[in-house]
Amino acid sequence: HVKDEHKGHYSFFDAAMSNRIDRHLNIETGLRQALDNQEFRVVYQPQVDVETGAITAMEALIRWQHPEAGEISPGEFIPVAEQTGLIIPIGDWLLHTACEEMLRWPGAEHLRLAVNLSPLQLNQRDFVQRVGEICGNTGFPLSRLDLEITENLLMRDVDSVVEKLRTLSRLGVTVAIDDFGTGYSSLSYLQRLPIHTLKIDQSFIQAIREGQDEGTLVETIIAMAQGLDLRVVAEGVETERQLNYLRRLKCGYMQGYYFSRPINGRDAVNLLGSWPREREATGY
Ligand code: C2E
Ligand code: MG
Ligand code: MG
Ligand code: MG
C-alpha cells in the first residue's frame, strides 16, 4: 500500500517537473525565433513628477506574443533569455525600437526613456559602444536615457560595470536601481555604483494601507535617498491613498496603475496629448 502511494507520489512529481522542463525548452526554442518572427512588442508606462503632475519619463517594457502559448510574461521569459544569451539581441532590439518610436511622438521631446537591463548586458565588453551606437543610429540623445538595473549577484565584475556606467553618466545617461530594497546587497551597491535614482520596489508601496502607513520602510528609504542626493521613483502606485502618502513624504516621482498601465505607442501618444504638462499638486 505504502509503496504504491509513494510510487504515485513520485510519478506525479516527475510529471510536474517534466512539464516545467518542457515549458522551459519551448520558451527557449520559441525565443530563438521570436525576433525574426516579430513576436515582441514594446509597451510604455509613464513616470509622473509628484509635485507638478507632469509626465517626465516613459519606461519601456517588453511583451512577447507566443504563436501558440499566447502572451508570456517577461517575468517568465527574461530569465530564459538571460540563461541562453538571447537577452543581448533582444535588449538591443528593445532599445532600438523604443528610441525610434519615442522620437516620432509629438510633444515628447522633453521625455526621458527608461529601459531595463540584465546583468548579462552590462557584463558585455562592448556594452557602452552598443548603447552609443543604437542612440547614434536612431538619433536618440544619450542625455534622455535612463538605465534601470537590479541589485544582483550575477553582476560578476563590479569594477568594470562601474567604469561603464561612469562613461555613460558622463554622456548624460542616468542610472536607476530597480526594485530597490529586494536585492541582495543594497547598501554596498549604493556606495559602489554611480547611480542617480532609486526605484522603490512595488511591494513596499503596496504595504501602504489604511492604518498601516506610519513609519514604513518607504519613509526610511526616501529619507536615505534624500541624504544621498538620489532621485526616488515609487513603483506600483495603485491608490490615491498611496499617492497622498508619497506626496507627504516628498517622494519625487511615481509610477503605477493609478496613472496608467503599460500601454502601446499609439495609446502613449494619446495619453501624452490629453495629459496637461503641469497639473495642480492636488489635481490628479
Ligand atoms: P520592473 O522593471 O520593475 O517593471 C515593473 C513591473 O511592474 C512591470 O511588469 C509593470 O507592468 C508592473 N507594474 C507597473 N505598475 C504597477 C502597479 O501599479 N501594480 C502592479 N501590480 N504592477 C505594476 P512587467 O512588464 O511584467 O515586467 C516585469 C519585469 O520584467 C520588469 O520589472 C523587469 O525587471 C523585467 N523586464 C520587462 N521588460 C524588460 C526588458 O526589456 N529587458 C529586461 N532585461 N527586463 C525586462
Ligand atoms: Mg524597471
Ligand atoms: Mg521594478
Ligand atoms: Mg521588477
CSV table of C-alpha atoms and ligand atoms in Angstrom, one decimal:
chain,number,residue,atom,x,y,z
A,1,HIS,CA,0.0,0.0,0.0
A,2,VAL,CA,2.5,2.5,1.3
A,3,LYS,CA,4.8,1.6,-1.5
A,4,ASP,CA,2.1,2.3,-4.1
A,5,GLU,CA,1.3,5.6,-2.6
A,6,HIS,CA,4.9,6.6,-2.8
A,7,LYS,CA,5.2,5.4,-6.3
A,8,GLY,CA,2.2,7.5,-7.2
A,9,HIS,CA,3.7,10.5,-5.5
A,10,TYR,CA,7.0,10.3,-7.3
A,11,SER,CA,5.5,9.8,-10.7
A,12,PHE,CA,3.3,12.8,-10.1
A,13,PHE,CA,6.3,14.8,-9.1
A,14,ASP,CA,8.2,13.6,-12.2
A,15,ALA,CA,5.3,14.7,-14.5
A,16,ALA,CA,5.2,18.1,-12.9
A,17,MET,CA,8.9,18.5,-13.3
A,18,SER,CA,9.0,17.3,-16.9
A,19,ASN,CA,6.1,19.7,-17.7
A,20,ARG,CA,8.2,22.5,-16.3
A,21,ILE,CA,11.3,21.4,-18.3
A,22,ASP,CA,9.1,21.1,-21.4
A,23,ARG,CA,7.8,24.7,-21.0
A,24,HIS,CA,11.4,25.9,-20.4
A,25,LEU,CA,12.6,24.2,-23.6
A,26,ASN,CA,9.6,25.5,-25.5
A,27,ILE,CA,10.3,29.0,-24.3
A,28,GLU,CA,13.9,28.6,-25.3
A,29,THR,CA,13.0,27.3,-28.8
A,30,GLY,CA,10.4,30.0,-29.2
A,31,LEU,CA,12.7,32.8,-28.1
A,32,ARG,CA,15.2,31.8,-30.8
A,33,GLN,CA,12.6,32.6,-33.5
A,34,ALA,CA,10.7,35.4,-31.8
A,35,LEU,CA,12.8,38.3,-33.0
A,36,ASP,CA,12.8,37.1,-36.7
A,37,ASN,CA,9.0,36.4,-36.5
A,38,GLN,CA,8.4,39.9,-34.9
A,39,GLU,CA,6.6,38.5,-31.9
A,40,PHE,CA,7.9,41.1,-29.5
A,41,ARG,CA,6.3,44.5,-28.8
A,42,VAL,CA,7.2,47.4,-26.6
A,43,VAL,CA,4.8,48.9,-24.1
A,44,TYR,CA,5.3,52.1,-22.1
A,45,GLN,CA,4.4,53.2,-18.6
A,46,PRO,CA,4.7,56.9,-17.6
A,47,GLN,CA,6.6,58.2,-14.6
A,48,VAL,CA,4.9,61.2,-13.0
A,49,ASP,CA,6.5,64.1,-11.1
A,50,VAL,CA,4.8,64.1,-7.8
A,51,GLU,CA,4.9,67.9,-7.3
A,52,THR,CA,3.8,69.1,-10.8
A,53,GLY,CA,1.9,66.0,-12.0
A,54,ALA,CA,3.8,66.2,-15.3
A,55,ILE,CA,4.9,63.0,-17.1
A,56,THR,CA,8.7,63.1,-17.1
A,57,ALA,CA,9.7,59.7,-18.5
A,58,MET,CA,8.4,56.5,-20.0
A,59,GLU,CA,9.6,53.1,-19.0
A,60,ALA,CA,9.8,50.7,-21.9
A,61,LEU,CA,8.7,47.1,-21.1
A,62,ILE,CA,8.9,44.2,-23.4
A,63,ARG,CA,5.9,42.0,-24.4
A,64,TRP,CA,6.0,38.6,-26.1
A,65,GLN,CA,3.1,37.1,-28.0
A,66,HIS,CA,4.0,33.4,-28.4
A,67,PRO,CA,2.2,32.0,-31.5
A,68,GLU,CA,0.7,29.0,-29.5
A,69,ALA,CA,1.1,29.8,-25.9
A,70,GLY,CA,-0.2,33.4,-26.2
A,71,GLU,CA,1.3,36.2,-24.1
A,72,ILE,CA,4.2,35.1,-21.9
A,73,SER,CA,5.2,37.5,-19.2
A,74,PRO,CA,8.7,38.9,-19.1
A,75,GLY,CA,9.0,37.5,-15.6
A,76,GLU,CA,8.9,34.1,-17.2
A,77,PHE,CA,10.9,34.5,-20.4
A,78,ILE,CA,13.6,37.1,-19.4
A,79,PRO,CA,15.4,34.5,-17.1
A,80,VAL,CA,15.5,32.1,-20.1
A,81,ALA,CA,16.7,34.8,-22.4
A,82,GLU,CA,19.5,35.5,-19.8
A,83,GLN,CA,20.5,31.9,-19.5
A,84,THR,CA,20.7,31.5,-23.3
A,85,GLY,CA,22.4,34.8,-24.0
A,86,LEU,CA,19.4,35.8,-26.2
A,87,ILE,CA,18.9,38.8,-23.9
A,88,ILE,CA,21.7,40.5,-25.9
A,89,PRO,CA,20.0,40.7,-29.3
A,90,ILE,CA,16.6,41.1,-27.6
A,91,GLY,CA,17.9,44.0,-25.4
A,92,ASP,CA,19.4,45.7,-28.5
A,93,TRP,CA,16.1,45.3,-30.3
A,94,LEU,CA,14.1,46.8,-27.4
A,95,LEU,CA,16.4,49.8,-27.1
A,96,HIS,CA,16.5,50.4,-30.8
A,97,THR,CA,12.7,50.1,-31.2
A,98,ALA,CA,11.9,52.3,-28.2
A,99,CYS,CA,14.3,55.1,-29.2
A,100,GLU,CA,13.0,55.1,-32.8
A,101,GLU,CA,9.3,55.1,-31.6
A,102,MET,CA,9.7,57.8,-29.0
A,103,LEU,CA,11.4,60.1,-31.4
A,104,ARG,CA,8.3,60.1,-33.5
A,105,TRP,CA,5.9,61.1,-30.7
A,106,PRO,CA,4.7,64.7,-31.0
A,107,GLY,CA,5.4,66.8,-27.9
A,108,ALA,CA,7.7,64.1,-26.3
A,109,GLU,CA,10.9,66.0,-26.8
A,110,HIS,CA,11.3,66.5,-23.1
A,111,LEU,CA,10.6,62.9,-22.1
A,112,ARG,CA,13.2,60.5,-20.8
A,113,LEU,CA,13.2,56.9,-21.8
A,114,ALA,CA,13.8,54.3,-19.2
A,115,VAL,CA,14.9,50.8,-20.2
A,116,ASN,CA,15.6,47.7,-18.1
A,117,LEU,CA,19.0,46.0,-18.3
A,118,SER,CA,20.0,42.5,-17.5
A,119,PRO,CA,23.3,41.9,-15.7
A,120,LEU,CA,24.5,40.0,-18.8
A,121,GLN,CA,24.1,43.1,-20.9
A,122,LEU,CA,26.2,45.1,-18.5
A,123,ASN,CA,28.8,42.4,-18.5
A,124,GLN,CA,29.3,42.7,-22.2
A,125,ARG,CA,32.7,44.2,-23.0
A,126,ASP,CA,31.2,46.4,-25.7
A,127,PHE,CA,28.2,47.5,-23.8
A,128,VAL,CA,28.9,51.2,-23.8
A,129,GLN,CA,29.6,51.1,-27.5
A,130,ARG,CA,26.4,49.2,-28.3
A,131,VAL,CA,24.3,51.7,-26.4
A,132,GLY,CA,26.1,54.6,-28.1
A,133,GLU,CA,25.6,53.0,-31.5
A,134,ILE,CA,21.9,52.4,-31.0
A,135,CYS,CA,21.4,56.0,-29.8
A,136,GLY,CA,23.6,57.3,-32.6
A,137,ASN,CA,21.8,55.3,-35.3
A,138,THR,CA,18.3,56.3,-34.2
A,139,GLY,CA,19.2,59.9,-33.2
A,140,PHE,CA,18.0,59.5,-29.7
A,141,PRO,CA,20.1,61.7,-27.3
A,142,LEU,CA,22.0,59.7,-24.7
A,143,SER,CA,21.1,62.5,-22.3
A,144,ARG,CA,17.5,61.4,-22.3
A,145,LEU,CA,18.2,57.7,-21.5
A,146,ASP,CA,17.7,56.1,-18.0
A,147,LEU,CA,19.1,52.7,-17.4
A,148,GLU,CA,17.4,50.5,-14.8
A,149,ILE,CA,19.5,47.8,-13.2
A,150,THR,CA,18.7,45.5,-10.4
A,151,GLU,CA,21.0,44.6,-7.5
A,152,ASN,CA,22.1,41.2,-8.4
A,153,LEU,CA,24.7,38.7,-7.6
A,154,LEU,CA,25.1,37.9,-11.3
A,155,MET,CA,26.9,41.2,-11.7
A,156,ARG,CA,30.3,39.5,-11.6
A,157,ASP,CA,32.8,42.1,-12.4
A,158,VAL,CA,31.5,45.1,-10.5
A,159,ASP,CA,34.6,47.2,-11.2
A,160,SER,CA,34.2,47.1,-14.9
A,161,VAL,CA,30.4,47.7,-14.6
A,162,VAL,CA,31.2,50.8,-12.5
A,163,GLU,CA,33.5,52.0,-15.2
A,164,LYS,CA,31.0,51.5,-18.0
A,165,LEU,CA,28.3,53.3,-16.0
A,166,ARG,CA,30.7,56.2,-15.3
A,167,THR,CA,31.4,56.6,-19.0
A,168,LEU,CA,27.7,56.6,-19.8
A,169,SER,CA,27.0,59.0,-17.0
A,170,ARG,CA,29.5,61.5,-18.4
A,171,LEU,CA,27.4,61.4,-21.6
A,172,GLY,CA,24.2,62.3,-19.7
A,173,VAL,CA,22.8,58.8,-19.2
A,174,THR,CA,21.3,58.3,-15.7
A,175,VAL,CA,21.2,55.0,-13.8
A,176,ALA,CA,18.5,53.7,-11.5
A,177,ILE,CA,18.5,50.8,-9.1
A,178,ASP,CA,15.2,49.0,-9.9
A,179,ASP,CA,13.2,47.0,-7.3
A,180,PHE,CA,15.2,48.7,-4.6
A,181,GLY,CA,15.1,47.0,-1.3
A,182,THR,CA,14.5,43.5,-2.6
A,183,GLY,CA,18.0,42.8,-3.9
A,184,TYR,CA,21.0,41.1,-2.3
A,185,SER,CA,23.2,43.9,-1.0
A,186,SER,CA,21.5,47.2,-1.4
A,187,LEU,CA,23.8,49.4,0.7
A,188,SER,CA,27.1,48.2,-0.7
A,189,TYR,CA,25.9,48.7,-4.2
A,190,LEU,CA,24.7,52.2,-3.4
A,191,GLN,CA,28.3,53.0,-2.5
A,192,ARG,CA,30.0,51.4,-5.4
A,193,LEU,CA,27.7,52.1,-8.4
A,194,PRO,CA,27.5,55.6,-10.0
A,195,ILE,CA,23.7,55.8,-9.7
A,196,HIS,CA,21.2,58.7,-9.7
A,197,THR,CA,17.9,57.1,-8.9
A,198,LEU,CA,16.3,54.6,-6.5
A,199,LYS,CA,13.1,52.9,-7.7
A,200,ILE,CA,11.4,51.6,-4.6
A,201,ASP,CA,10.0,48.2,-5.2
A,202,GLN,CA,6.3,47.9,-5.5
A,203,SER,CA,5.9,45.5,-2.6
A,204,PHE,CA,6.8,48.4,-0.2
A,205,ILE,CA,4.3,50.7,-1.8
A,206,GLN,CA,1.6,48.1,-1.7
A,207,ALA,CA,2.2,47.8,2.0
A,208,ILE,CA,0.8,51.3,2.4
A,209,ARG,CA,-2.7,50.7,3.6
A,210,GLU,CA,-5.3,52.2,5.9
A,211,GLY,CA,-3.9,52.4,9.4
A,212,GLN,CA,-0.5,50.9,8.4
A,213,ASP,CA,1.1,53.9,6.8
A,214,GLU,CA,3.2,55.2,9.7
A,215,GLY,CA,6.9,54.6,9.9
A,216,THR,CA,7.0,52.4,6.9
A,217,LEU,CA,10.2,51.3,5.1
A,218,VAL,CA,9.2,53.7,2.3
A,219,GLU,CA,9.7,56.6,4.7
A,220,THR,CA,13.1,55.3,5.6
A,221,ILE,CA,14.2,54.7,2.0
A,222,ILE,CA,13.1,58.2,0.9
A,223,ALA,CA,14.9,59.8,3.8
A,224,MET,CA,18.1,57.9,3.0
A,225,ALA,CA,17.8,58.8,-0.7
A,226,GLN,CA,17.4,62.5,0.2
A,227,GLY,CA,20.6,62.2,2.3
A,228,LEU,CA,22.4,60.6,-0.6
A,229,ASP,CA,21.1,63.2,-3.1
A,230,LEU,CA,19.3,60.5,-5.1
A,231,ARG,CA,16.1,60.8,-7.0
A,232,VAL,CA,13.3,58.5,-5.9
A,233,VAL,CA,10.7,56.8,-8.0
A,234,ALA,CA,7.9,54.9,-6.2
A,235,GLU,CA,6.8,51.8,-8.3
A,236,GLY,CA,3.4,50.2,-8.3
A,237,VAL,CA,1.3,53.1,-7.1
A,238,GLU,CA,-2.3,52.0,-7.4
A,239,THR,CA,-4.4,54.0,-4.9
A,240,GLU,CA,-5.0,57.7,-4.1
A,241,ARG,CA,-4.0,56.9,-0.5
A,242,GLN,CA,-0.6,55.7,-1.6
A,243,LEU,CA,-0.2,58.8,-3.8
A,244,ASN,CA,-1.1,61.2,-1.0
A,245,TYR,CA,1.2,59.4,1.4
A,246,LEU,CA,4.1,59.6,-1.0
A,247,ARG,CA,3.4,63.3,-1.6
A,248,ARG,CA,3.6,64.0,2.1
A,249,LEU,CA,7.0,62.2,2.2
A,250,LYS,CA,8.2,64.4,-0.7
A,251,CYS,CA,8.8,61.4,-2.9
A,252,GLY,CA,10.0,62.8,-6.2
A,253,TYR,CA,8.3,60.5,-8.9
A,254,MET,CA,5.7,57.9,-9.1
A,255,GLN,CA,4.7,55.1,-11.5
A,256,GLY,CA,1.9,52.7,-11.4
A,257,TYR,CA,-1.6,51.6,-12.5
A,258,TYR,CA,-3.1,54.6,-10.7
A,259,PHE,CA,-1.7,56.8,-13.5
A,260,SER,CA,-1.5,54.3,-16.4
A,261,ARG,CA,-0.9,50.6,-17.1
A,262,PRO,CA,1.9,49.9,-19.6
A,263,ILE,CA,0.4,50.9,-23.0
A,264,ASN,CA,1.4,50.6,-26.6
A,265,GLY,CA,3.0,53.5,-28.5
A,266,ARG,CA,-0.3,54.7,-30.1
A,267,ASP,CA,-2.0,54.9,-26.7
A,268,ALA,CA,1.0,56.6,-25.2
A,269,VAL,CA,0.8,59.3,-27.8
A,270,ASN,CA,-2.9,59.8,-26.9
A,271,LEU,CA,-2.1,59.8,-23.2
A,272,LEU,CA,0.5,62.5,-23.7
A,273,GLY,CA,-1.8,64.5,-25.8
A,274,SER,CA,-4.5,64.6,-23.1
A,275,TRP,CA,-2.2,64.9,-20.2
A,276,PRO,CA,-1.7,68.5,-19.0
A,277,ARG,CA,2.0,69.4,-18.8
A,278,GLU,CA,1.7,70.7,-15.3
A,279,ARG,CA,-1.2,69.8,-13.0
A,280,GLU,CA,-2.1,71.3,-9.8
A,281,ALA,CA,-0.5,69.4,-7.0
A,282,THR,CA,-3.9,68.4,-5.8
A,283,GLY,CA,-5.5,67.8,-9.1
A,284,TYR,CA,-4.6,64.4,-10.4
B,1,C2E,P1,10.2,46.3,-13.5
B,1,C2E,O1,11.2,46.9,-14.4
B,1,C2E,O2,10.3,46.5,-12.0
B,1,C2E,O3,8.8,46.7,-14.1
B,1,C2E,C1,7.7,47.0,-13.3
B,1,C2E,C2,6.6,45.9,-13.5
B,1,C2E,O4,5.5,46.2,-12.6
B,1,C2E,C3,6.0,45.7,-14.8
B,1,C2E,O5,5.7,44.4,-15.0
B,1,C2E,C4,4.8,46.6,-14.7
B,1,C2E,O6,3.8,46.2,-15.7
B,1,C2E,C5,4.3,46.3,-13.3
B,1,C2E,N1,3.5,47.4,-12.8
B,1,C2E,C6,3.6,48.7,-13.0
B,1,C2E,N2,2.7,49.4,-12.3
B,1,C2E,C7,2.1,48.5,-11.5
B,1,C2E,C8,1.1,48.6,-10.5
B,1,C2E,O7,0.6,49.7,-10.1
B,1,C2E,N3,0.7,47.5,-9.9
B,1,C2E,C9,1.2,46.3,-10.2
B,1,C2E,N4,0.8,45.2,-9.5
B,1,C2E,N5,2.2,46.1,-11.1
B,1,C2E,C10,2.6,47.2,-11.8
B,1,C2E,P2,6.2,43.6,-16.4
B,1,C2E,O8,6.0,44.5,-17.5
B,1,C2E,O9,5.5,42.3,-16.3
B,1,C2E,O10,7.8,43.4,-16.1
B,1,C2E,C11,8.3,42.6,-15.1
B,1,C2E,C12,9.8,42.7,-15.0
B,1,C2E,O11,10.4,42.1,-16.2
B,1,C2E,C13,10.3,44.2,-15.0
B,1,C2E,O12,10.2,44.7,-13.7
B,1,C2E,C14,11.7,44.0,-15.5
B,1,C2E,O13,12.5,43.5,-14.4
B,1,C2E,C15,11.6,42.8,-16.5
B,1,C2E,N6,11.5,43.4,-17.9
B,1,C2E,C16,10.5,43.9,-18.5
B,1,C2E,N7,10.9,44.3,-19.8
B,1,C2E,C17,12.2,44.1,-19.8
B,1,C2E,C18,13.2,44.3,-20.8
B,1,C2E,O14,13.0,44.9,-21.9
B,1,C2E,N8,14.5,43.9,-20.5
B,1,C2E,C19,14.8,43.3,-19.3
B,1,C2E,N9,16.1,43.0,-19.1
B,1,C2E,N10,13.9,43.1,-18.4
B,1,C2E,C20,12.6,43.5,-18.6
B,2,MG,MG,12.1,48.7,-14.4
B,3,MG,MG,10.8,47.5,-10.6
B,4,MG,MG,10.8,44.0,-11.3
